[in-house]
Amino acid sequence: MRSPRPPHPAVPGNLPAPVDRFVGRAAELAALERLLGEARLVTVTGIGGVGKSRLALRVAERAQDRFCGGVWLVELSAQRAGKRLVPTVVAALGLPDSSAQAPSAALARHFTEPAEAAALLVLDGCEHLVDECAELVGALLSRAPRLRVLVTSRRPLEAAGEHCFPLSPMVAETEAAELFTERAAAVLPGFAATARRQREAVAALCRRLDCLPLALELAAGALRALSVEQLLHRLDDRFRVLAGSGRGTLPRHQSMRTAIGWSHELCSPEERLLWARLSVFGGDFDLDAVEYLCSGSGLAGDEVLTALTGLVAQSVVIREEEAGQARYRLLATVREYGAYWLAELGETEWLRRRHRDWYLGLATWCELDWFGPRQTEVAARLDRELPNLRLALEYSLETPGDAHVGQYLSGALWFYWVGCGRLAEGQAWLDRALALDGEQPEARVKALWVAGLAAVARGEPVPALSLLHECVGLAEECGDHTAAAYATQMLGAAAMVSDDLPRAERLLRESLDRFGTLGELNALVLLAQVQLGLVLAFAGDLAGGEALCEEVREIAADAGEHWARSYALYVLAYVRWSRGEEEPARELLRECLALKRELHDVVGQTMALELLAPLMVGEEPELAARLLGAARTGWSSFGEERFGWRRLDPPHDACAERARGALGEAGYEEALRLGRGDGLETAVTQALSDEDEDANGPPGPRHPKTAEDQRAEHDELYVPPGQRA
C-alpha cells in the first residue's frame, strides 16, 4: 500500500481573503493575467472607484501557485510619507525588525534568496508615491530576476520596463447590473430586479453611473433608505447620495466625493483648473475645442496640452481614438466634480457661453460644408458632437437675451435634423426656439423656414403653412430675400404633399428663379429642383421630371454631393417604374439607398424602400413584404405614413396586393411583422445584398440592432438633466 503524499506546503503571502464575490471582468482578468505572465512590472491604471485594487487582488489570488516565494500585498493609500515606503513594505512581508540591518537591505535580501526568488509583490494605491515607488521597484527588479511587481495607481510609475494596463468602467451593462444586484441583495435580503420596470431602472442607474464599480456598490448601500427609482431620480446630486458608512472600507472609498477628490489632490494647479473647465463639455470633445475653450485666465494656451496629457495619465480624462483622431471624455461623476470646482471659481457662465460660441461656429461651418464631398464626414462629426450641440442649444434658449442665437443654431442644423435621422428632435428644438421672442428677425426667419421644412417632412402641411407665411412676411420686413426664397420652396413642398400640383409647380419654379437671382446654389436648391421634377412626374410629364433630375444628378456628382443626389435618384427610379423599366429602376434605388444609408437619412431610406418593394415582389414576395413592414417602422419614427400624400400610395398598394396573392393573408401579415421587427437599417442591408444571393427565402437580419434600437439611435430626444427618469 502506497503511503499518502505529503500535503503541498502552503504558499507564503499575506493576501486577504475576499469578503464578497468577484463579479464580471472575465476579459480583463484574462488580459491582465497574460500581461503579468509576459512582463515583470505591470501597472493597473484608472480613475478612482474603477476597480483597480479588486482586479489586481483577484489576479494575484489566482496566480498564487506560480510564486513559491509568495504573493505579498502592500497597501499604500494611507502611507503619505515617501520615506516610510521601504519600512512599510518590509512590515507587510513580515520581515524581522532588526536595528542592525537597514530595511532596504533586508528587503533586497528577501527577494534575492533562492528559496524566495519567485515572488509577486502587489503595491496597491501608489499614485501619491510614484517617484518613490518607481525607485524602489527599479532597484528590486534589477537585483531579483524572478520577482514580478503588480501595481495599482491612478497614474503610471513611468519606470523602466513598466507595462500599463488601463482599466475602464465595466463595459457590459449586464455585468454592471449583476454587480449592483448582488451588492443590493446584501443590503436588502431577497432583492432581485425581476420586474421589467425594476430591471429598466437598474439598467438606467448603471448607465447614469458609467458602470463604475465603486459608484454601483455605494448606490447599492443607499437602498437601505431609497428604492432604485428614488435613487435614480436623486443622482443629479450623486456626491450626497453616494456616501457609505466607511466601516471596513479604505478611507478613499468611503464616498464618491472622497474617491474623486483623492485624484484631484494629486493634480497640479494647471491640471485642476483644466479639469474644472473640461466639465463644461458634454459627451466627448477634441483638442481644438479644448485649446479654444480652456485657455486663458490662469492657463496659457501652450500649457493646455501639457495639462491635458497629465489628466489623461492620471485617468481623469479618458482618451479614445477614431479615424486617426484623438478625442477625450470625462465620466459623468468626474465631470460633476469638475463642475463643482468650476462654480467655486466663478467661471461657469463664462465657460458655458464660450462653449456655446464654439459649437455655434461648428454648426455654421458644417452647414456650409454640407454641400460638397464631405457630407458623410459632416454627418459623422455632428453625431459625435450632438451632446455638446444640445448643451449649446440649451444654454441659448435658457439665457435671457440669447433666444436669437438658439433660433439661428436650431435653424443652422436643418441638414442634420432632416437629412440624418433626427427629425423629431430637430422639430422639438425649433418649437422651443420659436416660442421665444428673439431680438434679431434674421435668426427667427431662418428658424421659421427650417421648422416649415421639418413639418412638411413629418407630413404636417397645415402647421407648416402658418410657419412659412409668418416667415415670408417677416423676411419681407427685414429684407431677407434668401429666407423668402427658402420659405417659397417649402410652401411649394407643402402644396406638393397636399396634392395641389399646379400650386406646387408654380411655387417651386418661383423659388428656383429667386435662387438664380441670388446666386444661391446648395443642397436645398438642388432639392427644390428635385421636388419640381417629382411634381412634373406625378402630373404625367415624366420626361420633364426626368430631365430636371438628371441635371441635379450631374451637378451633385460634380460637387461630390450625396443627399440631394440621392433624392434625384429616387425620382429617376419612380420615372423608370412608371414606364415599366424595372431593372433600371432597381439599380437607381439601390444607388439611392447606399447614399441614404451613409447619412442615416430615415426619410429617404423609407421612401426608397417603399418604391423598391414592388420592384422585387415578383421574384421575392416575402422579402418585398418585409421591406414594406420595415418602411412602416420608418414612417412611424418621424411622421405620417407617406406624408399623408396619396400620390405615393400606388407603388405600396401594388406591392401589397401582389404579395398577398403570393403569400396569402396570413403569410403577408407575418412578413410585415418580421419587417417591422427587423427595422429600417436591416431592411436596407437586405435590399443592398448581392443579387446572386439565394432567393429561396428572404435573407435573415444582418444588422444587430432591433427596430426599437434604431428608432432610439436616430430620433432620441434630448432630456434636460432635471427631467431625466
XYZ file of C-alpha atoms in Angstrom:
725
model
C 0.000 0.000 0.000
C 1.397 3.347 -1.079
C 1.959 5.929 1.610
C -0.141 9.098 1.214
C 1.517 12.059 -0.490
C 2.569 14.765 1.914
C 0.348 17.829 1.729
C 1.522 20.603 -0.559
C 3.175 23.256 1.573
C 1.168 26.438 1.873
C 2.378 29.259 -0.360
C 3.571 32.178 1.759
C 1.919 35.541 1.402
C -0.496 37.934 3.021
C -3.397 38.283 0.605
C -6.662 38.963 2.457
C -9.496 36.529 1.966
C -12.246 38.053 -0.216
C -15.386 39.000 1.708
C -17.710 39.021 -1.297
C -17.842 37.505 -4.748
C -15.843 38.973 -7.609
C -18.377 39.838 -10.338
C -17.688 40.012 -14.078
C -14.466 41.339 -15.628
C -13.645 37.966 -17.256
C -11.966 39.602 -20.263
C -9.959 41.999 -18.109
C -8.880 39.175 -15.788
C -7.604 37.076 -18.667
C -5.826 40.018 -20.295
C -4.132 41.113 -17.068
C -3.036 37.545 -16.300
C -1.479 37.268 -19.776
C 0.306 40.579 -19.368
C 1.634 39.638 -15.934
C 2.970 36.419 -17.455
C 4.891 38.424 -20.063
C 6.079 41.480 -18.118
C 7.804 41.831 -14.775
C 6.261 45.210 -13.925
C 2.577 45.816 -14.656
C 0.664 48.892 -13.515
C -3.135 48.851 -13.495
C -4.257 52.446 -14.026
C -7.684 54.026 -13.881
C -9.861 56.594 -12.165
C -10.776 56.151 -8.518
C -13.522 53.587 -7.971
C -12.993 51.768 -11.265
C -11.939 48.554 -9.508
C -8.138 48.523 -9.872
C -7.470 47.049 -6.444
C -10.176 44.417 -6.718
C -8.961 43.267 -10.139
C -5.295 43.193 -9.085
C -6.074 41.203 -5.948
C -8.179 38.740 -7.923
C -5.342 38.195 -10.404
C -2.859 37.847 -7.549
C -5.097 35.307 -5.817
C -5.395 33.198 -8.971
C -1.621 33.374 -9.535
C -0.500 32.187 -6.063
C 0.529 28.708 -7.232
C 3.016 30.252 -9.680
C 5.012 32.036 -6.946
C 6.711 29.767 -4.427
C 8.200 32.858 -2.798
C 4.749 34.161 -2.058
C 2.308 36.818 -3.164
C 2.594 39.902 -0.992
C 0.214 42.822 -0.772
C 1.365 46.256 0.353
C -1.457 48.775 0.837
C -0.021 52.268 0.377
C -3.008 54.619 0.202
C -2.701 55.540 3.888
C 1.079 55.992 3.667
C 1.682 59.686 2.952
C 5.434 59.949 3.653
C 7.726 58.627 0.939
C 10.497 57.896 3.447
C 8.232 55.328 5.101
C 7.745 53.337 1.879
C 10.502 50.757 2.405
C 9.679 50.113 6.093
C 6.016 49.677 5.113
C 6.924 47.055 2.510
C 9.245 45.302 4.961
C 6.475 45.175 7.571
C 3.956 43.830 5.050
C 6.332 40.971 4.187
C 6.733 40.146 7.882
C 10.496 40.537 7.826
C 12.240 40.817 11.193
C 12.727 44.304 12.527
C 16.430 44.375 13.193
C 18.169 47.595 14.014
C 21.409 46.037 12.819
C 20.156 45.839 9.258
C 18.703 48.652 7.149
C 15.140 47.943 5.900
C 16.200 48.319 2.261
C 18.941 45.717 2.700
C 16.536 43.294 4.348
C 14.085 43.736 1.516
C 16.702 43.193 -1.180
C 17.995 40.056 0.553
C 14.467 38.648 0.890
C 13.791 38.724 -2.844
C 17.246 37.532 -3.896
C 17.471 34.477 -1.690
C 16.995 31.346 -3.869
C 14.135 29.952 -1.826
C 12.205 33.198 -2.038
C 13.110 34.241 -5.571
C 9.859 33.585 -7.452
C 7.574 36.112 -5.806
C 4.845 38.597 -6.703
C 4.742 41.960 -4.983
C 1.441 43.870 -5.205
C 1.745 47.587 -4.462
C -1.781 48.955 -4.103
C -2.525 52.691 -4.297
C 0.783 54.185 -5.445
C -0.414 57.359 -7.149
C 0.814 59.720 -4.416
C 4.208 57.979 -4.144
C 5.038 57.355 -7.798
C 8.610 58.648 -7.616
C 9.475 56.646 -4.525
C 7.719 53.525 -5.833
C 9.430 53.785 -9.206
C 12.833 53.989 -7.498
C 12.118 51.058 -5.194
C 10.647 48.828 -7.896
C 13.513 49.574 -10.245
C 16.060 48.601 -7.606
C 14.254 45.386 -6.664
C 13.654 44.200 -10.228
C 17.267 44.785 -11.181
C 18.505 42.648 -8.270
C 15.797 39.950 -8.181
C 15.340 38.440 -11.667
C 12.393 36.216 -10.640
C 10.424 38.922 -8.908
C 7.317 40.385 -10.547
C 5.537 43.524 -9.402
C 1.857 44.348 -9.882
C 0.970 47.964 -9.148
C -2.351 49.798 -8.900
C -2.184 53.539 -9.394
C -4.208 56.363 -10.858
C -1.149 57.278 -12.920
C 1.802 55.259 -14.273
C 5.083 54.979 -12.394
C 6.971 55.685 -15.644
C 9.604 53.208 -14.501
C 11.829 51.205 -16.821
C 10.106 48.092 -18.153
C 6.649 49.193 -16.981
C 3.630 47.877 -18.880
C 0.415 49.829 -18.249
C -2.975 48.170 -18.082
C -5.633 50.935 -18.324
C -8.840 49.800 -16.635
C -12.153 51.246 -17.772
C -15.562 51.005 -16.096
C -17.407 47.759 -16.709
C -18.013 47.521 -20.442
C -21.007 45.186 -20.289
C -24.079 46.801 -18.778
C -25.306 43.323 -17.841
C -22.197 42.809 -15.670
C -22.733 46.180 -14.009
C -26.353 45.278 -13.304
C -25.238 41.925 -11.863
C -22.751 43.659 -9.552
C -25.355 46.163 -8.370
C -27.989 43.466 -7.842
C -25.644 41.233 -5.843
C -24.472 44.069 -3.605
C -28.059 45.269 -3.203
C -29.112 41.789 -2.095
C -26.530 42.025 0.683
C -28.253 45.184 1.910
C -31.830 44.086 1.249
C -32.051 40.287 1.537
C -34.071 38.878 -1.324
C -33.522 41.871 -3.577
C -33.732 40.876 -7.234
C -34.575 43.046 -10.219
C -37.162 40.704 -11.690
C -39.970 43.044 -12.728
C -39.440 44.762 -16.058
C -39.786 48.229 -14.570
C -37.178 47.484 -11.923
C -34.788 45.939 -14.471
C -35.089 49.064 -16.578
C -34.448 51.249 -13.538
C -31.323 49.257 -12.633
C -30.073 49.481 -16.226
C -30.666 53.244 -16.254
C -28.868 53.559 -12.907
C -25.848 51.690 -14.275
C -25.716 53.950 -17.321
C -26.006 57.133 -15.233
C -23.146 55.891 -13.035
C -20.986 54.999 -16.066
C -20.936 51.365 -14.823
C -18.286 52.470 -12.312
C -17.961 49.659 -9.721
C -17.462 51.817 -6.611
C -20.408 54.025 -7.587
C -22.576 50.930 -8.057
C -21.567 49.497 -4.676
C -22.256 52.795 -2.916
C -25.580 53.045 -4.745
C -26.481 49.578 -3.526
C -25.769 50.744 0.023
C -28.151 53.656 -0.463
C -31.002 51.152 -0.875
C -31.203 50.994 2.910
C -33.245 54.199 2.657
C -34.263 54.563 -1.008
C -35.817 52.488 -3.755
C -33.951 52.076 -7.044
C -36.324 54.541 -8.719
C -35.853 57.120 -5.956
C -32.101 56.699 -6.125
C -32.171 57.212 -9.877
C -34.088 60.465 -9.518
C -31.581 61.775 -6.957
C -28.448 61.185 -8.999
C -28.191 64.834 -10.035
C -26.755 65.209 -6.514
C -24.751 61.997 -6.674
C -21.996 63.033 -4.262
C -24.509 63.444 -1.445
C -26.306 60.213 -2.290
C -23.255 58.017 -2.927
C -21.701 58.099 0.539
C -21.138 54.932 2.563
C -20.693 54.376 6.263
C -16.948 53.865 5.925
C -16.758 50.798 8.171
C -14.410 48.184 6.792
C -13.508 50.234 3.706
C -10.464 52.228 2.774
C -10.846 55.937 3.555
C -10.596 56.852 -0.130
C -13.533 54.520 -0.928
C -15.954 55.769 1.724
C -17.761 58.056 -0.733
C -17.576 59.042 -4.383
C -16.579 62.562 -3.387
C -13.602 61.189 -1.447
C -12.616 58.788 -4.230
C -12.645 61.504 -6.892
C -11.227 64.126 -4.532
C -8.175 61.908 -3.970
C -7.371 62.248 -7.688
C -7.975 65.997 -7.507
C -5.387 66.353 -4.717
C -2.761 64.660 -6.874
C -3.183 67.112 -9.758
C -1.071 70.179 -10.390
C -2.808 73.596 -10.198
C -2.940 73.748 -14.003
C -4.445 70.261 -14.204
C -7.079 71.121 -11.594
C -8.043 74.260 -13.491
C -8.281 72.356 -16.763
C -10.338 69.605 -15.081
C -12.835 72.209 -13.888
C -13.069 73.800 -17.338
C -13.422 70.459 -19.137
C -16.605 69.857 -17.136
C -18.396 72.262 -19.473
C -18.313 69.657 -22.250
C -20.999 67.050 -22.808
C -20.024 63.730 -24.371
C -16.559 63.663 -25.906
C -14.515 66.511 -27.369
C -11.377 67.177 -29.400
C -8.150 69.034 -28.751
C -9.101 72.068 -30.860
C -12.171 72.672 -28.708
C -10.158 72.201 -25.501
C -7.477 74.680 -26.564
C -10.076 77.286 -27.583
C -12.357 76.917 -24.578
C -9.991 76.234 -21.725
C -7.023 78.539 -22.302
C -6.679 81.942 -20.682
C -7.044 83.362 -17.173
C -4.561 81.151 -15.343
C -3.919 78.598 -18.084
C -1.831 79.746 -21.045
C -2.530 78.283 -24.466
C 0.799 76.450 -24.574
C 0.050 74.865 -21.179
C -3.250 73.261 -22.190
C -1.815 70.211 -23.950
C 0.620 69.524 -21.102
C -2.181 69.720 -18.527
C -4.452 67.542 -20.673
C -1.700 64.948 -21.037
C -1.325 64.910 -17.262
C -5.044 64.368 -16.740
C -5.017 61.510 -19.248
C -2.031 59.952 -17.471
C -3.900 60.166 -14.149
C -7.027 58.576 -15.679
C -9.126 61.683 -15.016
C -9.644 62.163 -18.746
C -10.334 59.181 -20.986
C -8.586 59.239 -24.363
C -10.144 57.461 -27.346
C -9.109 57.356 -30.975
C -11.340 57.344 -34.040
C -10.282 57.657 -37.682
C -6.795 58.673 -36.645
C -8.005 61.490 -34.364
C -7.772 61.509 -30.571
C -10.879 62.514 -28.663
C -11.410 62.859 -24.942
C -14.211 62.488 -22.418
C -14.960 62.603 -18.712
C -17.018 60.097 -16.792
C -20.196 61.698 -15.501
C -19.030 61.577 -11.878
C -15.680 63.135 -12.778
C -17.461 65.820 -14.804
C -19.773 66.649 -11.907
C -16.818 67.007 -9.551
C -15.126 69.366 -12.008
C -18.348 71.354 -12.404
C -18.404 71.926 -8.649
C -14.946 73.484 -8.773
C -15.819 75.469 -11.884
C -18.690 77.043 -9.945
C -16.374 77.683 -6.991
C -14.020 79.510 -9.366
C -16.913 81.627 -10.656
C -16.251 80.582 -14.267
C -19.370 78.581 -15.101
C -21.196 81.328 -17.005
C -18.079 82.398 -18.883
C -17.233 78.835 -19.931
C -20.806 77.927 -20.925
C -21.018 80.968 -23.199
C -17.631 80.224 -24.680
C -18.678 76.601 -25.187
C -21.883 77.726 -26.920
C -19.985 80.060 -29.234
C -17.562 77.316 -30.263
C -20.353 74.907 -31.209
C -22.318 77.669 -32.895
C -19.286 78.161 -35.105
C -19.016 74.426 -35.706
C -22.671 74.198 -36.772
C -22.268 77.175 -39.124
C -19.186 75.650 -40.712
C -20.863 72.254 -41.102
C -23.885 73.853 -42.781
C -21.577 75.371 -45.386
C -19.645 72.115 -45.734
C -22.833 70.105 -46.270
C -22.818 70.983 -49.982
C -19.773 69.067 -51.129
C -17.829 65.823 -50.880
C -17.615 65.860 -47.057
C -21.276 65.228 -46.306
C -20.652 61.822 -44.742
C -17.851 63.241 -42.570
C -20.067 66.159 -41.524
C -22.860 63.778 -40.526
C -20.457 61.627 -38.501
C -18.923 64.710 -36.855
C -22.293 66.008 -35.725
C -23.262 62.581 -34.424
C -20.195 62.750 -32.179
C -20.816 66.366 -31.193
C -24.552 66.023 -30.551
C -24.269 66.136 -26.715
C -22.292 69.378 -26.983
C -24.706 70.847 -29.526
C -27.566 70.048 -27.156
C -25.793 71.903 -24.360
C -25.215 74.871 -26.676
C -28.891 74.936 -27.641
C -29.978 74.572 -24.033
C -27.770 77.467 -22.950
C -29.035 79.739 -25.728
C -32.691 79.019 -25.029
C -32.343 79.398 -21.251
C -30.234 82.571 -21.227
C -32.138 85.893 -21.313
C -31.308 87.867 -24.423
C -29.886 84.870 -26.318
C -33.074 83.479 -27.856
C -31.981 84.671 -31.298
C -28.822 82.567 -31.009
C -30.906 79.494 -30.205
C -33.144 80.254 -33.183
C -30.173 80.595 -35.501
C -28.420 77.474 -34.155
C -31.512 75.266 -34.356
C -32.045 76.527 -37.912
C -28.413 76.111 -38.979
C -28.687 72.389 -38.167
C -31.539 71.846 -40.648
C -29.473 69.405 -42.721
C -28.761 67.280 -39.651
C -32.339 67.235 -38.393
C -33.854 66.397 -41.800
C -31.043 64.573 -43.569
C -29.505 62.473 -40.779
C -32.453 60.917 -38.966
C -33.031 63.464 -36.165
C -36.268 64.983 -37.416
C -38.336 64.726 -34.211
C -35.551 66.153 -32.082
C -34.969 68.992 -34.530
C -38.668 69.837 -34.504
C -38.622 69.937 -30.688
C -35.678 72.369 -30.595
C -37.217 74.557 -33.295
C -40.534 74.689 -31.449
C -38.759 75.780 -28.271
C -36.751 78.407 -30.105
C -39.749 79.882 -31.920
C -41.757 80.074 -28.705
C -39.312 82.795 -27.576
C -39.105 86.404 -28.723
C -35.709 86.892 -30.287
C -34.024 90.217 -30.849
C -32.912 89.553 -34.424
C -35.561 88.870 -37.103
C -32.976 87.278 -39.419
C -32.460 84.477 -36.896
C -36.196 83.957 -36.473
C -36.907 83.774 -40.203
C -34.275 81.056 -40.564
C -35.823 79.021 -37.764
C -39.268 79.561 -39.323
C -38.477 78.183 -42.765
C -36.496 75.302 -41.266
C -39.445 74.495 -38.986
C -41.648 74.593 -42.090
C -39.312 72.148 -43.815
C -39.409 69.840 -40.792
C -43.209 70.000 -40.619
C -43.535 69.079 -44.306
C -41.080 66.212 -43.844
C -43.253 64.947 -40.982
C -46.345 65.024 -43.180
C -47.872 68.067 -41.434
C -48.500 70.637 -44.217
C -51.128 72.631 -42.295
C -48.817 73.634 -39.386
C -46.131 74.251 -41.993
C -48.262 76.871 -43.746
C -48.597 79.121 -40.712
C -44.846 78.938 -40.052
C -43.958 79.670 -43.657
C -46.410 82.531 -44.124
C -45.001 84.167 -40.992
C -41.537 83.623 -42.425
C -42.415 85.285 -45.752
C -43.933 88.310 -44.037
C -41.031 88.769 -41.631
C -38.459 88.190 -44.368
C -40.015 90.937 -46.478
C -39.967 93.310 -43.496
C -36.266 92.783 -42.797
C -35.208 92.413 -46.432
C -34.022 88.817 -46.101
C -34.528 87.691 -49.710
C -32.723 84.381 -49.170
C -35.076 83.332 -46.375
C -38.045 84.364 -48.524
C -36.794 82.091 -51.306
C -36.482 79.121 -48.938
C -39.925 79.813 -47.495
C -41.338 79.838 -51.023
C -39.669 76.495 -51.708
C -41.156 74.983 -48.556
C -44.596 76.367 -49.415
C -44.236 74.558 -52.724
C -43.306 71.359 -50.910
C -46.346 71.749 -48.622
C -48.581 72.156 -51.688
C -46.944 69.074 -53.209
C -47.778 66.780 -50.291
C -51.287 68.304 -50.186
C -51.808 67.149 -53.803
C -52.116 70.712 -55.153
C -49.707 70.044 -58.016
C -50.344 73.260 -60.021
C -49.653 75.436 -56.972
C -46.644 73.317 -56.070
C -45.195 73.712 -59.556
C -45.699 77.483 -59.516
C -44.121 77.985 -56.109
C -41.174 75.683 -56.766
C -40.432 77.419 -60.083
C -40.655 80.773 -58.303
C -38.206 79.625 -55.616
C -35.745 78.409 -58.261
C -35.980 81.766 -60.046
C -35.249 83.518 -56.745
C -32.286 81.267 -56.059
C -30.942 82.006 -59.530
C -31.232 85.753 -58.982
C -29.483 85.479 -55.609
C -26.755 83.193 -56.962
C -27.695 80.590 -54.350
C -26.575 77.020 -55.032
C -26.520 74.323 -52.367
C -28.172 71.052 -51.442
C -31.546 72.685 -50.713
C -31.546 74.473 -54.061
C -30.893 71.150 -55.780
C -33.664 69.631 -53.659
C -36.073 72.302 -54.941
C -35.309 71.165 -58.473
C -35.825 67.524 -57.466
C -39.152 68.450 -55.861
C -40.214 70.168 -59.059
C -39.153 67.090 -61.030
C -41.307 64.886 -58.795
C -44.304 67.219 -59.223
C -43.936 67.041 -63.010
C -43.634 63.256 -62.903
C -46.773 62.947 -60.777
C -48.571 65.289 -63.159
C -47.722 62.973 -66.059
C -44.730 64.847 -67.501
C -42.245 62.009 -66.982
C -39.767 63.427 -69.482
C -39.792 66.858 -67.836
C -39.244 65.374 -64.367
C -36.504 63.119 -65.687
C -34.635 65.999 -67.330
C -34.649 68.112 -64.166
C -33.380 65.252 -62.006
C -30.708 64.164 -64.463
C -29.386 67.725 -64.290
C -29.367 67.580 -60.488
C -27.638 64.209 -60.628
C -24.875 65.665 -62.793
C -24.392 68.841 -60.716
C -24.366 66.886 -57.462
C -21.896 64.334 -58.798
C -19.537 67.143 -59.873
C -19.786 68.717 -56.400
C -19.453 65.398 -54.574
C -22.882 65.983 -53.000
C -24.867 62.903 -51.893
C -28.055 63.999 -50.139
C -29.877 65.883 -52.917
C -28.391 63.499 -55.474
C -29.984 60.527 -53.723
C -33.409 62.172 -53.930
C -32.826 62.795 -57.636
C -32.101 59.078 -57.999
C -35.397 58.326 -56.246
C -37.362 60.438 -58.744
C -35.497 58.890 -61.669
C -36.364 55.436 -60.284
C -40.026 56.478 -59.996
C -39.967 57.554 -63.651
C -38.478 54.182 -64.691
C -41.036 52.300 -62.565
C -43.856 54.274 -64.171
C -42.558 53.227 -67.597
C -42.273 49.587 -66.592
C -38.461 49.631 -66.705
C -37.986 47.571 -63.550
C -34.309 46.641 -63.697
C -33.040 50.228 -64.264
C -35.387 51.394 -61.502
C -33.967 48.777 -59.101
C -30.403 49.847 -59.816
C -31.243 53.518 -59.255
C -32.924 52.739 -55.931
C -30.011 50.627 -54.738
C -27.680 53.507 -55.517
C -30.075 55.847 -53.714
C -30.251 53.599 -50.641
C -26.481 53.239 -50.448
C -26.150 57.034 -50.246
C -29.014 57.375 -47.796
C -27.557 54.729 -45.517
C -24.260 56.631 -45.271
C -26.132 59.673 -43.959
C -28.708 57.775 -41.824
C -31.428 59.620 -43.756
C -34.537 57.949 -42.346
C -36.977 59.852 -44.593
C -35.091 58.998 -47.760
C -34.485 55.358 -46.843
C -38.162 54.862 -46.039
C -39.330 56.363 -49.327
C -36.811 54.327 -51.330
C -37.741 51.037 -49.638
C -41.420 51.528 -50.434
C -40.599 52.094 -54.094
C -38.150 49.185 -54.221
C -40.634 46.697 -52.734
C -42.940 46.494 -55.814
C -39.859 46.027 -57.993
C -38.913 42.886 -56.009
C -42.319 41.390 -55.310
C -42.386 39.275 -58.473
C -39.260 37.282 -57.591
C -39.175 37.626 -53.800
C -42.664 38.372 -52.448
C -41.753 37.647 -48.825
C -38.750 39.993 -48.925
C -40.885 42.669 -50.602
C -43.486 42.400 -47.839
C -40.768 42.619 -45.196
C -39.469 45.769 -46.860
C -42.961 47.257 -46.569
C -43.022 46.330 -42.877
C -39.647 47.969 -42.313
C -40.817 51.055 -44.186
C -43.810 51.271 -41.857
C -41.339 51.371 -38.944
C -39.504 54.168 -40.726
C -42.677 56.206 -41.221
C -43.677 55.775 -37.584
C -40.347 57.209 -36.415
C -40.795 60.653 -37.965
C -44.287 61.421 -39.180
C -47.448 60.441 -41.004
C -47.203 57.435 -43.281
C -46.241 58.554 -46.791
C -46.738 62.141 -45.548
C -50.485 61.531 -45.943
C -49.811 62.017 -49.669
C -51.960 59.766 -51.823
C -49.584 60.131 -54.807
C -47.138 57.819 -53.005
C -49.776 55.113 -52.451
C -49.756 53.326 -55.861
C -46.327 51.592 -55.529
C -47.157 50.491 -51.974
C -50.638 49.270 -52.873
C -49.417 47.415 -55.959
C -46.774 45.600 -53.913
C -49.183 44.760 -51.084
C -51.739 43.272 -53.499
C -49.203 41.061 -55.288
C -47.538 39.965 -52.042
C -50.915 38.975 -50.547
C -51.654 36.950 -53.642
C -48.339 35.124 -53.459
C -48.140 34.603 -49.691
C -51.749 34.517 -48.611
C -53.164 36.892 -46.000
C -51.527 35.139 -43.040
C -48.151 34.877 -44.768
C -48.278 38.523 -45.814
C -49.090 39.727 -42.295
C -46.290 37.584 -40.843
C -43.801 39.030 -43.344
C -44.937 42.555 -42.420
C -44.427 41.723 -38.753
C -40.932 40.397 -39.402
C -40.089 43.510 -41.390
C -41.241 45.770 -38.575
C -39.071 43.750 -36.190
C -36.045 43.949 -38.479
C -36.256 47.716 -38.649
C -35.107 50.130 -41.291
C -31.366 49.531 -41.263
C -31.648 45.762 -41.526
C -34.088 46.113 -44.412
C -31.734 48.456 -46.263
C -28.906 45.954 -45.782
C -31.149 43.219 -47.176
C -32.120 45.376 -50.136
C -28.480 46.102 -50.929
C -27.372 42.460 -50.724
C -25.782 40.842 -53.772
C -28.249 39.839 -56.443
C -26.824 36.329 -56.691
C -27.739 35.569 -53.072
C -30.052 32.620 -52.559
C -33.554 33.840 -53.387
C -35.454 30.861 -51.967
C -36.321 32.996 -48.971
C -35.562 36.408 -47.609
C -32.161 36.725 -46.001
C -32.147 36.936 -42.250
C -31.283 40.141 -40.445
C -27.629 41.067 -40.886
C -27.635 44.046 -38.553
C -27.614 43.509 -34.796
C -29.890 46.439 -33.999
C -33.578 45.909 -33.458
C -36.188 48.291 -34.807
C -36.519 49.773 -31.324
C -32.745 50.299 -31.120
C -32.723 52.003 -34.499
C -35.536 54.383 -33.596
C -33.765 55.287 -30.371
C -30.477 55.916 -32.188
C -31.910 58.044 -34.969
C -34.590 60.020 -33.176
C -33.698 60.169 -29.489
C -34.961 63.357 -27.892
C -32.709 65.242 -25.535
C -33.967 65.250 -21.964
C -32.593 68.020 -19.712
C -30.788 66.683 -16.610
C -33.517 67.785 -14.211
C -36.185 65.881 -16.152
C -34.431 62.522 -16.571
C -36.182 59.418 -15.348
